[in-house]
Amino acid sequence: MTGANGANGASPVPSSSLNDTASNAPTKKEQNVTIEIPPASVAEDEAFTAALTEIINAAYSETEAGIFKPGYLRTSASEVAKFLKAGTLVVASVPITTSNAIPKSTSGRTPLGCISIKKLSENRAELGLFAVAMSQRGNGVGRDLMAWAERWCHDNLGGPGVAVAQLDLLVPTHFDHPFKKRLDVWYTRLGYRIVGRRDFALDYPDLAPQLAGPTEYRMYEKTLV
């Protein structure tokens, strides 16, 4: 389970790179924002990787507040570098300028957000590690990242009526989490439906001690048309 702003734990890196078929997926360029599966060489840009890791951890710290005990971090720079090198991470970025420069960055770009695509079968993929920089909230970056990932699945997993995108949402059962309610509404509006619920602690016992209370993850899926 990788999760889309809702699941946790180390996400396994697929054995094959999505870059093998990435040429068919669109690249978003609007107001200098590009959404793409970046070249594997970006993983060697430690400053870029660190900035993207910070975006992810900041987003999850906010959206999963109260679910994990203080100090829990969603990911690490080394894990993000692995995803970038494997070609399984879609990234929104802009060219570096004097106002957004990352010290010592070698890629020439500043990340704004990301979403991972893990191919599960010939017609199914899991979307996860979905995060957007706080400065970009409300600018449509999250919407465009999700649309890009769905388009990739549509084009590379069998086409309309065959390709399936799935994602997980981590939800505490000991209190009402307002952000999780908003995400449920958003996913439903996008066409996702809940197909299952699982006890997070039972399926991920290594992470159970870091939970602040009982938590489940809800599995959503959408057949792309």
Short mmCIF file of C-alpha atoms in Angstrom, two decimals:
data_model
loop_
_atom_site.label_atom_id
_atom_site.label_comp_id
_atom_site.label_asym_id
_atom_site.label_seq_id
_atom_site.Cartn_x
_atom_site.Cartn_y
_atom_site.Cartn_z
CA MET A 1 0.00 0.00 0.00
CA THR A 2 1.45 3.32 -1.02
CA GLY A 3 -1.51 5.54 -0.33
CA ALA A 4 -2.69 8.82 -1.77
CA ASN A 5 -2.39 11.36 1.02
CA GLY A 6 -3.58 8.68 3.30
CA ALA A 7 -1.44 5.53 3.52
CA ASN A 8 1.91 5.06 5.12
CA GLY A 9 4.93 2.81 5.34
CA ALA A 10 7.79 2.13 2.98
CA SER A 11 6.44 1.65 -0.52
CA PRO A 12 8.00 -1.14 -2.56
CA VAL A 13 9.70 -0.01 -5.75
CA PRO A 14 8.32 -1.87 -8.80
CA SER A 15 10.82 -3.91 -10.76
CA SER A 16 10.11 -2.12 -14.03
CA SER A 17 10.26 1.61 -14.73
CA LEU A 18 7.19 3.54 -15.85
CA ASN A 19 9.51 5.58 -18.05
CA ASP A 20 9.39 2.74 -20.56
CA THR A 21 5.95 4.00 -21.60
CA ALA A 22 6.05 7.56 -20.27
CA SER A 23 6.43 9.03 -23.75
CA ASN A 24 2.69 8.52 -24.31
CA ALA A 25 1.73 10.51 -21.21
CA PRO A 26 1.13 14.26 -21.38
CA THR A 27 3.53 16.82 -19.94
CA LYS A 28 1.71 19.67 -18.21
CA LYS A 29 3.15 23.09 -18.98
CA GLU A 30 1.11 26.02 -17.75
CA GLN A 31 2.58 29.12 -16.15
CA ASN A 32 5.96 27.32 -16.31
CA VAL A 33 4.67 24.32 -14.33
CA THR A 34 5.74 20.97 -15.80
CA ILE A 35 4.26 17.64 -14.71
CA GLU A 36 6.26 14.62 -15.81
CA ILE A 37 8.10 11.50 -14.77
CA PRO A 38 11.51 13.18 -14.57
CA PRO A 39 14.69 11.53 -15.88
CA ALA A 40 16.35 9.13 -13.46
CA SER A 41 19.30 11.51 -13.21
CA VAL A 42 17.18 13.83 -11.05
CA ALA A 43 17.64 11.30 -8.25
CA GLU A 44 21.28 12.39 -8.11
CA ASP A 45 20.25 15.99 -7.36
CA GLU A 46 20.35 15.80 -3.58
CA ALA A 47 18.96 19.31 -3.12
CA PHE A 48 15.95 18.60 -5.36
CA THR A 49 15.33 15.26 -3.64
CA ALA A 50 15.57 16.87 -0.20
CA ALA A 51 13.13 19.63 -1.20
CA LEU A 52 10.62 17.08 -2.54
CA THR A 53 10.98 14.96 0.61
CA GLU A 54 10.27 18.04 2.73
CA ILE A 55 7.11 18.75 0.72
CA ILE A 56 5.87 15.19 1.22
CA ASN A 57 6.58 15.05 4.95
CA ALA A 58 5.08 18.50 5.55
CA ALA A 59 1.91 17.56 3.68
CA TYR A 60 1.48 14.26 5.50
CA SER A 61 2.24 15.83 8.88
CA GLU A 62 -0.69 18.16 8.31
CA THR A 63 -3.15 15.79 6.64
CA GLU A 64 -2.48 12.95 9.09
CA ALA A 65 -2.27 15.04 12.25
CA GLY A 66 -3.41 13.00 15.24
CA ILE A 67 -3.12 9.65 13.43
CA PHE A 68 0.54 9.03 14.21
CA LYS A 69 2.52 9.90 17.30
CA PRO A 70 4.67 13.06 17.18
CA GLY A 71 7.89 12.66 15.24
CA TYR A 72 6.63 10.25 12.59
CA LEU A 73 7.84 11.03 9.06
CA ARG A 74 6.11 9.66 5.96
CA THR A 75 9.26 9.13 3.89
CA SER A 76 12.97 9.82 3.60
CA ALA A 77 15.26 11.39 1.01
CA SER A 78 16.76 8.00 0.23
CA GLU A 79 13.33 6.48 -0.47
CA VAL A 80 12.31 9.42 -2.66
CA ALA A 81 15.58 9.07 -4.58
CA LYS A 82 14.78 5.39 -5.18
CA PHE A 83 11.38 6.28 -6.62
CA LEU A 84 12.90 8.93 -8.87
CA LYS A 85 15.59 6.55 -10.07
CA ALA A 86 13.00 3.83 -10.73
CA GLY A 87 10.82 6.23 -12.73
CA THR A 88 7.73 5.66 -10.59
CA LEU A 89 7.26 9.20 -9.27
CA VAL A 90 5.38 11.89 -11.17
CA VAL A 91 6.62 15.36 -10.20
CA ALA A 92 5.25 18.87 -10.70
CA SER A 93 8.04 21.44 -10.89
CA VAL A 94 8.99 24.89 -12.13
CA PRO A 95 12.28 26.34 -13.36
CA ILE A 96 14.51 27.71 -10.64
CA THR A 97 14.32 31.50 -10.28
CA THR A 98 15.80 33.96 -7.83
CA SER A 99 12.62 33.70 -5.74
CA ASN A 100 12.42 29.89 -5.51
CA ALA A 101 16.05 28.81 -5.84
CA ILE A 102 17.15 25.60 -4.12
CA PRO A 103 20.74 25.94 -2.88
CA LYS A 104 23.13 23.57 -4.68
CA SER A 105 20.42 22.12 -6.95
CA THR A 106 21.78 20.73 -10.21
CA SER A 107 18.51 19.96 -12.03
CA GLY A 108 17.52 23.58 -12.56
CA ARG A 109 14.02 22.95 -11.22
CA THR A 110 12.06 23.43 -7.99
CA PRO A 111 9.49 20.73 -7.03
CA LEU A 112 5.89 21.66 -6.22
CA GLY A 113 4.40 18.23 -5.57
CA CYS A 114 4.25 14.60 -6.61
CA ILE A 115 2.25 11.40 -6.96
CA SER A 116 3.56 7.86 -7.34
CA ILE A 117 2.34 5.21 -9.77
CA LYS A 118 2.91 1.58 -8.84
CA LYS A 119 1.93 -0.87 -11.57
CA LEU A 120 0.21 -3.87 -9.97
CA SER A 121 -0.86 -5.82 -13.06
CA GLU A 122 -1.42 -5.40 -16.78
CA ASN A 123 -4.55 -3.33 -16.17
CA ARG A 124 -4.18 -1.96 -12.63
CA ALA A 125 -1.96 0.57 -10.84
CA GLU A 126 -1.88 2.07 -7.35
CA LEU A 127 -1.53 5.81 -6.86
CA GLY A 128 0.20 7.10 -3.75
CA LEU A 129 2.66 9.47 -2.11
CA PHE A 130 0.36 12.31 -3.19
CA ALA A 131 1.56 15.67 -1.86
CA VAL A 132 1.57 19.34 -2.85
CA ALA A 133 3.64 22.19 -1.41
CA MET A 134 1.59 24.31 0.98
CA SER A 135 2.38 27.40 -1.11
CA GLN A 136 0.60 25.76 -4.05
CA ARG A 137 -2.65 24.82 -2.32
CA GLY A 138 -5.62 25.96 -4.37
CA ASN A 139 -3.55 26.48 -7.52
CA GLY A 140 -4.74 23.27 -9.18
CA VAL A 141 -1.40 21.46 -8.86
CA GLY A 142 -2.94 18.54 -6.95
CA ARG A 143 -5.80 18.23 -9.42
CA ASP A 144 -3.37 18.24 -12.35
CA LEU A 145 -1.09 15.65 -10.73
CA MET A 146 -4.04 13.31 -10.22
CA ALA A 147 -5.25 13.87 -13.79
CA TRP A 148 -1.74 13.18 -15.16
CA ALA A 149 -1.48 9.92 -13.19
CA GLU A 150 -4.93 8.77 -14.31
CA ARG A 151 -4.08 9.62 -17.91
CA TRP A 152 -0.91 7.53 -17.68
CA CYS A 153 -2.93 4.60 -16.33
CA HIS A 154 -5.55 5.04 -19.04
CA ASP A 155 -2.96 5.09 -21.83
CA ASN A 156 -0.73 2.29 -20.55
CA LEU A 157 -3.00 -0.19 -18.76
CA GLY A 158 -5.48 -1.29 -21.39
CA GLY A 159 -7.41 1.83 -22.28
CA PRO A 160 -11.00 2.92 -21.53
CA GLY A 161 -13.13 0.54 -19.51
CA VAL A 162 -10.14 -1.71 -18.76
CA ALA A 163 -7.53 0.36 -16.90
CA VAL A 164 -8.10 0.62 -13.14
CA ALA A 165 -6.53 3.13 -10.75
CA GLN A 166 -6.63 2.41 -7.04
CA LEU A 167 -5.60 4.32 -3.93
CA ASP A 168 -5.81 4.03 -0.17
CA LEU A 169 -6.95 6.48 2.49
CA LEU A 170 -5.75 6.15 6.07
CA VAL A 171 -8.60 7.01 8.46
CA PRO A 172 -8.59 7.03 12.30
CA THR A 173 -11.53 5.26 13.89
CA HIS A 174 -11.18 6.92 17.30
CA PHE A 175 -12.01 10.46 16.10
CA ASP A 176 -13.40 12.28 13.09
CA HIS A 177 -10.60 13.61 10.92
CA PRO A 178 -11.81 16.64 8.91
CA PHE A 179 -9.17 16.35 6.19
CA LYS A 180 -9.97 12.67 5.60
CA LYS A 181 -13.63 13.59 5.18
CA ARG A 182 -12.66 16.18 2.57
CA LEU A 183 -10.51 13.66 0.72
CA ASP A 184 -13.31 11.09 0.74
CA VAL A 185 -15.64 13.65 -0.82
CA TRP A 186 -13.00 14.61 -3.41
CA TYR A 187 -12.19 11.02 -4.37
CA THR A 188 -15.90 10.23 -4.68
CA ARG A 189 -16.38 13.27 -6.90
CA LEU A 190 -13.53 12.05 -9.10
CA GLY A 191 -15.31 8.73 -9.56
CA TYR A 192 -13.54 6.52 -7.00
CA ARG A 193 -15.55 4.09 -4.88
CA ILE A 194 -14.66 2.25 -1.68
CA VAL A 195 -14.06 -1.45 -2.31
CA GLY A 196 -12.68 -2.50 1.07
CA ARG A 197 -11.50 -1.59 4.55
CA ARG A 198 -8.58 -3.05 6.47
CA ASP A 199 -7.08 -2.65 9.94
CA PHE A 200 -3.83 -0.77 9.40
CA ALA A 201 -2.11 -2.16 12.51
CA LEU A 202 -2.81 -5.76 11.48
CA ASP A 203 -1.49 -5.33 7.96
CA TYR A 204 1.47 -3.12 8.93
CA PRO A 205 2.55 -4.35 12.39
CA ASP A 206 5.93 -2.63 12.13
CA LEU A 207 4.19 0.76 12.04
CA ALA A 208 1.52 -0.08 14.61
CA PRO A 209 3.53 1.26 17.59
CA GLN A 210 3.66 4.67 15.90
CA LEU A 211 -0.12 4.98 15.64
CA ALA A 212 -1.87 7.29 18.09
CA GLY A 213 -4.99 5.12 18.08
CA PRO A 214 -7.09 2.61 16.09
CA THR A 215 -6.81 3.26 12.36
CA GLU A 216 -8.13 1.68 9.19
CA TYR A 217 -7.25 2.19 5.57
CA ARG A 218 -9.97 2.39 2.98
CA MET A 219 -9.32 1.04 -0.49
CA TYR A 220 -10.73 3.01 -3.41
CA GLU A 221 -10.71 2.18 -7.10
CA LYS A 222 -11.85 3.70 -10.37
CA THR A 223 -12.24 2.17 -13.81
CA LEU A 224 -10.90 4.75 -16.25
CA VAL A 225 -12.94 5.68 -19.30
#
